[in-house]
Amino acid sequence: MSPSLRPTLQACLDSRRNNLDFLRFAAASGVILSHAFPLGEGRGTVEPLDLFSRGQLSLGRLCVAVFLVISGVLITRSWERTPDLARFTWARVLRIFPGLAVMLLLTTLVLGPAFTTLPLRDYLLSADTHLYWLRNLTLVNPQWELPGVFESSAYSKAVNGSLWTLKYEVGFYLLTLGLGLAGLLRKSMVAVGWVGAAVAPFVTGRLGFWPELYLYFGGGVALYLWRDKVRMSPWLALACTVGWLALTWLGYGRIGTGLFGSYVVLYLAFLPAGPLAHFGRRGDLSYGVYVYAFPVQQAVTALLGGRTEWWVNAAVSFPVVVALAALSWHGVEKPALTLKDRPPALLRRLRFGSRAAMQGNG
């Protein structure tokens, strides 16, 4: 097929048949495999990808990148389709926080009492027990520990180490919202931001994970903004894969993932849709798998008496995590999302202001 006849990303997005649900589920499952190495075999256990990338990427970090690339595309499209402050914000709140809140409650009131080494009364009366739910729900100042829980694990006292990415995800939602309201969600602005994120780690180490994670999210945003020009070609996907592998082997895996990996992720998401296009018809389990996996894997390690092979930890944990994710989707997340077109009055009051701002930038 001539390159000019390859479908554009715009055409792929217009078609509702895609592999996005499967790809997100696969990424969440990959995080389980990645965490199984240190949680099963002990801290310091090195994954194959970590070796290949010279410490730049683990499988878990790569899977987080997959999430963020897809998020960059879908969140930008969501804003362009409904450039309304109230509805955009409310939809994002419902996607993240109801499932997170229930998971934190179960962690605090079920898992914690089951695994704490403290007397139950001391555990329940500890200020840290009550603050765990609040701090992690607000994402402002995450608290990793619950009193007496998993103290002898590879990640000592870290009850749910996966939650560190959520504040960045929400931060990028707010960035998209801010740029959209200001009329700056444009190709030039995103390109400058992406270049800045690539250069920032070489200039300053004070920005934490923001530059790296924006390489992935921004890669998705950029491809979306150029969606009418980007064609989904297997040859270009192959070339990007080779480029990504080369940069990764040279020790620039994070830049390579943002620069080349973003295209590969979207190509895989929109391959000619077969049975995987129906993967999510029974529910989108990816978020539940992500937020429940780490505490379940910690519990499996404790129940098995400590160190075990990584694949044992993953194999025992996986069905439990999927079951919890299914309950979360059908019992919490899906019902919450039915309310996404009905933002609360406080947010609705801001709607007029957001429209006025966009008209002023038009």
Coordinates of C-alpha atoms in Angstrom, one line a residue:
M1 CA 0.0 0.0 0.0
S2 CA 1.3 3.5 -0.9
P3 CA 2.3 5.6 2.1
S4 CA -0.3 8.2 1.0
L5 CA -3.0 5.5 1.3
R6 CA -2.2 4.6 4.8
P7 CA -4.9 5.7 7.2
T8 CA -4.1 8.9 9.2
L9 CA -4.3 9.0 13.0
Q10 CA -7.4 11.1 12.5
A11 CA -9.1 8.3 10.5
C12 CA -8.1 5.8 13.2
L13 CA -9.6 7.9 15.9
D14 CA -12.8 8.3 14.0
S15 CA -13.1 4.6 13.8
R16 CA -14.4 3.1 17.0
R17 CA -12.6 -0.2 16.5
N18 CA -9.2 -0.2 18.2
N19 CA -7.0 -2.0 20.7
L20 CA -6.8 0.7 23.3
D21 CA -8.5 -1.2 26.0
F22 CA -6.3 -4.2 25.5
L23 CA -3.1 -2.1 25.3
R24 CA -4.0 -0.3 28.6
F25 CA -4.7 -3.7 30.3
A26 CA -1.5 -5.1 29.0
A27 CA 0.4 -2.1 30.3
A28 CA -1.2 -2.5 33.8
S29 CA -0.3 -6.2 33.7
G30 CA 3.3 -5.3 32.8
V31 CA 3.6 -3.2 35.9
I32 CA 2.7 -6.3 37.9
L33 CA 5.5 -8.3 36.2
S34 CA 7.9 -5.4 36.8
H35 CA 7.1 -5.1 40.5
A36 CA 7.2 -8.9 40.9
F37 CA 11.0 -8.8 40.6
P38 CA 11.8 -6.7 43.7
L39 CA 8.7 -7.7 45.7
G40 CA 9.3 -11.4 45.0
E41 CA 13.1 -11.8 44.8
G42 CA 14.2 -8.8 46.9
R43 CA 15.1 -5.2 46.4
G44 CA 18.0 -4.7 43.9
T45 CA 16.8 -7.5 41.6
V46 CA 17.5 -6.2 38.1
E47 CA 15.0 -6.7 35.2
P48 CA 16.3 -7.6 31.7
L49 CA 15.0 -4.3 30.2
D50 CA 16.8 -2.4 33.0
L51 CA 20.1 -4.0 31.9
F52 CA 19.5 -3.4 28.2
S53 CA 18.6 0.3 28.8
R54 CA 21.6 0.9 31.1
G55 CA 19.3 1.7 34.0
Q56 CA 17.0 4.1 32.1
L57 CA 13.9 1.9 31.8
S58 CA 12.3 -0.9 33.7
L59 CA 9.3 -2.7 32.3
G60 CA 7.1 -0.8 34.8
R61 CA 8.4 2.5 33.7
L62 CA 7.8 1.6 30.0
C63 CA 4.3 0.6 30.8
V64 CA 3.7 3.9 32.6
A65 CA 4.9 5.5 29.4
V66 CA 2.3 3.6 27.4
F67 CA -0.4 4.8 29.7
L68 CA 0.8 8.4 29.4
V69 CA 1.1 8.4 25.6
I70 CA -2.5 7.1 25.3
S71 CA -3.6 9.6 27.9
G72 CA -2.0 12.4 26.0
V73 CA -4.1 11.5 22.9
L74 CA -7.4 10.9 24.7
I75 CA -7.3 13.8 27.1
T76 CA -6.5 16.3 24.4
R77 CA -9.2 14.9 22.2
S78 CA -11.6 15.1 25.2
W79 CA -10.9 18.8 25.7
E80 CA -11.2 19.6 21.9
R81 CA -14.6 17.8 21.8
T82 CA -15.9 19.4 25.0
P83 CA -14.0 22.6 25.7
D84 CA -16.0 23.2 28.9
L85 CA -14.2 23.6 32.2
A86 CA -16.9 22.1 34.3
R87 CA -17.6 18.9 32.2
F88 CA -13.9 18.3 31.5
T89 CA -12.9 18.6 35.1
W90 CA -15.8 16.6 36.4
A91 CA -15.1 13.7 34.0
R92 CA -11.4 13.6 35.1
V93 CA -12.4 13.6 38.7
L94 CA -14.8 10.7 38.2
R95 CA -12.2 8.7 36.3
I96 CA -9.6 8.9 39.0
F97 CA -11.0 9.5 42.5
P98 CA -14.0 7.2 43.2
G99 CA -12.0 4.1 42.4
L100 CA -9.0 5.5 44.3
A101 CA -11.1 6.3 47.4
V102 CA -12.6 2.8 47.6
M103 CA -9.2 1.2 47.1
L104 CA -7.7 3.3 49.9
L105 CA -10.5 2.5 52.3
L106 CA -10.1 -1.2 51.6
T107 CA -6.4 -0.9 52.1
T108 CA -6.8 1.0 55.4
L109 CA -9.6 -1.0 56.9
V110 CA -9.1 -4.5 55.5
L111 CA -5.5 -5.1 54.4
G112 CA -3.9 -3.0 57.1
P113 CA -5.6 -4.7 60.1
A114 CA -4.9 -8.1 58.5
F115 CA -1.1 -7.5 58.1
T116 CA -0.1 -5.0 60.8
T117 CA 2.2 -6.2 63.5
L118 CA 0.7 -3.8 66.0
P119 CA -2.3 -4.6 68.3
L120 CA -5.5 -3.8 66.3
R121 CA -6.5 -1.1 68.7
D122 CA -3.1 0.7 68.3
Y123 CA -3.4 0.4 64.5
L124 CA -6.9 1.8 64.4
L125 CA -6.1 4.7 66.8
S126 CA -2.9 5.7 65.1
A127 CA -3.0 9.1 63.3
D128 CA -1.1 7.7 60.4
T129 CA -3.8 5.1 59.8
H130 CA -6.4 7.9 59.3
L131 CA -4.0 10.2 57.4
Y132 CA -3.1 7.5 54.9
W133 CA -6.5 7.7 53.2
L134 CA -6.6 11.5 53.2
R135 CA -3.1 12.1 52.1
N136 CA -3.2 9.6 49.2
L137 CA -6.7 10.7 48.1
T138 CA -5.6 14.3 47.7
L139 CA -2.3 13.3 46.0
V140 CA -0.6 16.4 47.5
N141 CA 1.6 14.6 50.0
P142 CA 1.4 10.9 49.5
Q143 CA 1.9 8.7 52.5
W144 CA 3.4 5.3 51.8
E145 CA 3.2 3.6 55.2
L146 CA 0.5 2.2 57.3
P147 CA 1.5 1.5 61.0
G148 CA 3.2 -1.9 61.2
V149 CA 2.2 -3.1 57.7
F150 CA 4.8 -4.8 55.4
E151 CA 7.7 -3.6 57.6
S152 CA 10.0 -6.5 56.5
S153 CA 9.2 -6.3 52.7
A154 CA 11.6 -5.4 49.9
Y155 CA 9.9 -2.0 49.8
S156 CA 9.8 -1.6 53.5
K157 CA 6.5 -0.2 54.7
A158 CA 5.4 0.9 51.2
V159 CA 1.9 -0.3 51.0
N160 CA 1.1 0.9 47.5
G161 CA 4.2 2.1 45.6
S162 CA 2.2 2.5 42.3
L163 CA 0.4 5.6 43.5
W164 CA 3.3 7.9 42.8
T165 CA 2.3 8.4 39.2
L166 CA -1.2 9.6 39.9
K167 CA -0.3 13.2 40.8
Y168 CA 1.6 13.5 37.5
E169 CA -1.4 12.2 35.6
V170 CA -3.7 14.7 37.3
G171 CA -1.0 17.4 36.8
F172 CA -1.1 16.8 33.0
Y173 CA -4.9 17.0 33.1
L174 CA -4.6 20.4 34.7
L175 CA -1.9 21.4 32.2
T176 CA -4.2 20.4 29.3
L177 CA -7.1 22.3 30.9
G178 CA -4.9 25.4 31.5
L179 CA -3.5 25.5 27.9
G180 CA -7.0 24.9 26.5
L181 CA -8.6 27.7 28.4
A182 CA -5.7 30.1 27.5
G183 CA -6.0 29.1 23.8
L184 CA -2.4 27.7 23.9
L185 CA -3.1 24.0 23.2
R186 CA -1.3 24.3 19.9
K187 CA 1.4 22.5 17.9
S188 CA 4.1 25.1 18.5
M189 CA 3.5 25.2 22.3
V190 CA 3.5 21.4 22.7
A191 CA 6.7 21.1 20.6
V192 CA 8.5 23.7 22.7
G193 CA 7.3 21.9 25.8
W194 CA 8.5 18.6 24.6
V195 CA 11.9 19.9 23.7
G196 CA 12.1 21.5 27.1
A197 CA 11.3 18.3 28.8
A198 CA 14.0 16.4 26.8
V199 CA 16.6 19.0 27.7
A200 CA 15.6 19.7 31.3
P201 CA 17.3 16.6 32.9
F202 CA 20.6 17.7 31.5
V203 CA 20.2 21.2 32.8
T204 CA 18.6 20.7 36.3
G205 CA 17.8 17.9 38.5
R206 CA 15.2 19.9 40.5
L207 CA 12.1 19.0 38.4
G208 CA 11.8 15.4 39.6
F209 CA 9.8 13.1 37.3
W210 CA 7.9 15.9 35.5
P211 CA 10.2 16.3 32.5
E212 CA 10.5 12.5 31.9
L213 CA 6.8 11.8 32.2
Y214 CA 5.9 14.8 30.0
L215 CA 8.1 13.3 27.3
Y216 CA 5.5 10.5 27.1
F217 CA 2.3 12.5 27.7
G218 CA 3.5 15.3 25.4
G219 CA 4.4 12.7 22.7
G220 CA 0.8 11.6 22.7
V221 CA -0.5 15.2 22.6
A222 CA 1.8 16.1 19.7
L223 CA 0.7 13.1 17.6
Y224 CA -2.9 14.0 18.3
L225 CA -2.4 17.6 17.2
W226 CA -0.8 16.5 14.0
R227 CA -3.3 13.7 13.6
D228 CA -4.4 14.7 10.1
K229 CA -0.8 14.5 8.9
V230 CA 0.4 11.4 10.8
R231 CA -0.1 8.2 8.8
M232 CA -0.1 4.8 10.5
S233 CA 2.4 2.9 8.5
P234 CA 4.0 -0.5 9.5
W235 CA 7.3 0.6 8.0
L236 CA 7.3 3.8 10.0
A237 CA 6.4 1.8 13.1
L238 CA 9.3 -0.5 12.4
A239 CA 11.7 2.4 11.8
C240 CA 10.6 4.0 15.1
T241 CA 11.1 0.7 16.9
V242 CA 14.6 0.4 15.6
G243 CA 15.3 4.1 16.6
W244 CA 13.8 3.5 20.1
L245 CA 15.9 0.4 20.6
A246 CA 19.1 2.2 19.4
L247 CA 18.6 5.1 21.7
T248 CA 17.7 2.8 24.6
W249 CA 20.9 0.8 24.1
L250 CA 22.9 4.0 24.1
G251 CA 21.4 5.0 27.4
Y252 CA 18.8 7.5 26.2
G253 CA 15.8 5.2 26.6
R254 CA 13.5 7.8 28.1
I255 CA 14.0 10.3 25.2
G256 CA 13.7 7.4 22.8
T257 CA 10.5 6.3 24.3
G258 CA 9.0 9.8 24.0
L259 CA 10.4 10.5 20.5
F260 CA 9.8 7.1 18.8
G261 CA 7.9 5.0 21.3
S262 CA 4.8 7.3 21.2
Y263 CA 4.2 6.4 17.5
V264 CA 4.8 2.7 18.1
V265 CA 2.2 2.7 21.0
L266 CA -0.4 4.4 18.8
Y267 CA 0.3 2.1 15.8
L268 CA -0.2 -0.9 18.1
A269 CA -3.4 0.7 19.4
F270 CA -4.8 1.1 15.8
L271 CA -3.6 -2.1 14.1
P272 CA -6.3 -3.6 11.9
A273 CA -8.8 -4.4 14.6
G274 CA -9.5 -8.0 15.2
P275 CA -10.8 -9.8 18.3
L276 CA -8.8 -7.4 20.6
A277 CA -11.1 -4.6 19.5
H278 CA -13.8 -6.2 21.7
F279 CA -11.4 -6.7 24.7
G280 CA -13.1 -4.0 26.8
R281 CA -16.7 -4.9 26.2
R282 CA -16.9 -6.4 29.7
G283 CA -15.3 -3.5 31.4
D284 CA -12.1 -1.3 31.4
L285 CA -10.1 -3.0 34.1
S286 CA -6.8 -1.2 33.5
Y287 CA -7.1 1.4 36.2
G288 CA -8.2 -1.1 38.8
V289 CA -5.4 -3.5 38.0
Y290 CA -2.9 -0.6 38.3
V291 CA -4.1 0.7 41.7
Y292 CA -4.7 -2.7 43.4
A293 CA -1.7 -4.6 42.1
F294 CA 1.1 -3.4 44.5
P295 CA -0.7 -4.0 47.8
V296 CA -1.9 -7.4 46.6
Q297 CA 1.7 -8.3 45.6
Q298 CA 3.0 -7.1 48.9
A299 CA 0.4 -9.3 50.7
V300 CA 1.3 -12.3 48.5
T301 CA 5.0 -11.9 49.5
A302 CA 4.0 -11.8 53.2
L303 CA 1.7 -14.8 52.9
L304 CA 4.4 -16.8 51.1
G305 CA 6.8 -16.1 53.9
G306 CA 9.2 -13.7 52.1
R307 CA 11.3 -14.1 49.0
T308 CA 10.1 -16.2 46.1
E309 CA 10.6 -16.4 42.4
W310 CA 9.3 -13.3 40.5
W311 CA 7.0 -15.4 38.4
V312 CA 5.4 -17.0 41.5
N313 CA 4.6 -13.6 42.9
A314 CA 3.1 -12.5 39.6
A315 CA 1.1 -15.7 39.0
V316 CA -0.4 -15.8 42.4
S317 CA -1.2 -12.0 42.5
F318 CA -2.6 -11.6 39.0
P319 CA -6.0 -13.4 39.3
V320 CA -6.7 -11.7 42.6
V321 CA -5.8 -8.3 41.1
V322 CA -8.0 -8.9 38.1
A323 CA -10.9 -9.9 40.3
L324 CA -10.6 -6.7 42.4
A325 CA -10.3 -4.6 39.3
A326 CA -13.5 -6.1 37.9
L327 CA -15.3 -5.4 41.2
S328 CA -13.9 -1.9 41.1
W329 CA -15.1 -1.3 37.5
H330 CA -18.6 -2.6 37.9
G331 CA -19.2 -1.5 41.4
V332 CA -17.5 1.9 41.6
E333 CA -15.9 3.3 38.4
K334 CA -18.6 2.6 35.9
P335 CA -21.4 3.8 38.1
A336 CA -19.4 7.0 38.8
L337 CA -18.8 7.7 35.1
T338 CA -22.5 7.7 34.4
L339 CA -22.5 11.1 36.2
K340 CA -19.9 12.6 34.0
D341 CA -22.3 14.8 32.1
R342 CA -23.8 16.2 35.3
P343 CA -21.1 18.3 37.0
P344 CA -22.0 19.7 40.4
A345 CA -23.3 23.2 40.8
L346 CA -20.0 24.6 42.0
L347 CA -18.3 23.6 38.7
R348 CA -21.3 24.6 36.6
R349 CA -20.9 28.1 37.9
L350 CA -17.4 28.2 36.3
R351 CA -18.8 27.3 32.9
F352 CA -19.6 30.8 31.7
G353 CA -16.2 32.0 32.7
S354 CA -14.4 29.2 30.8
R355 CA -16.4 30.0 27.6
A356 CA -15.8 33.7 27.9
A357 CA -12.0 33.0 28.2
M358 CA -12.0 30.8 25.1
Q359 CA -14.0 33.5 23.2
G360 CA -11.4 36.1 24.3
N361 CA -8.6 33.9 22.9
G362 CA -10.4 33.1 19.6

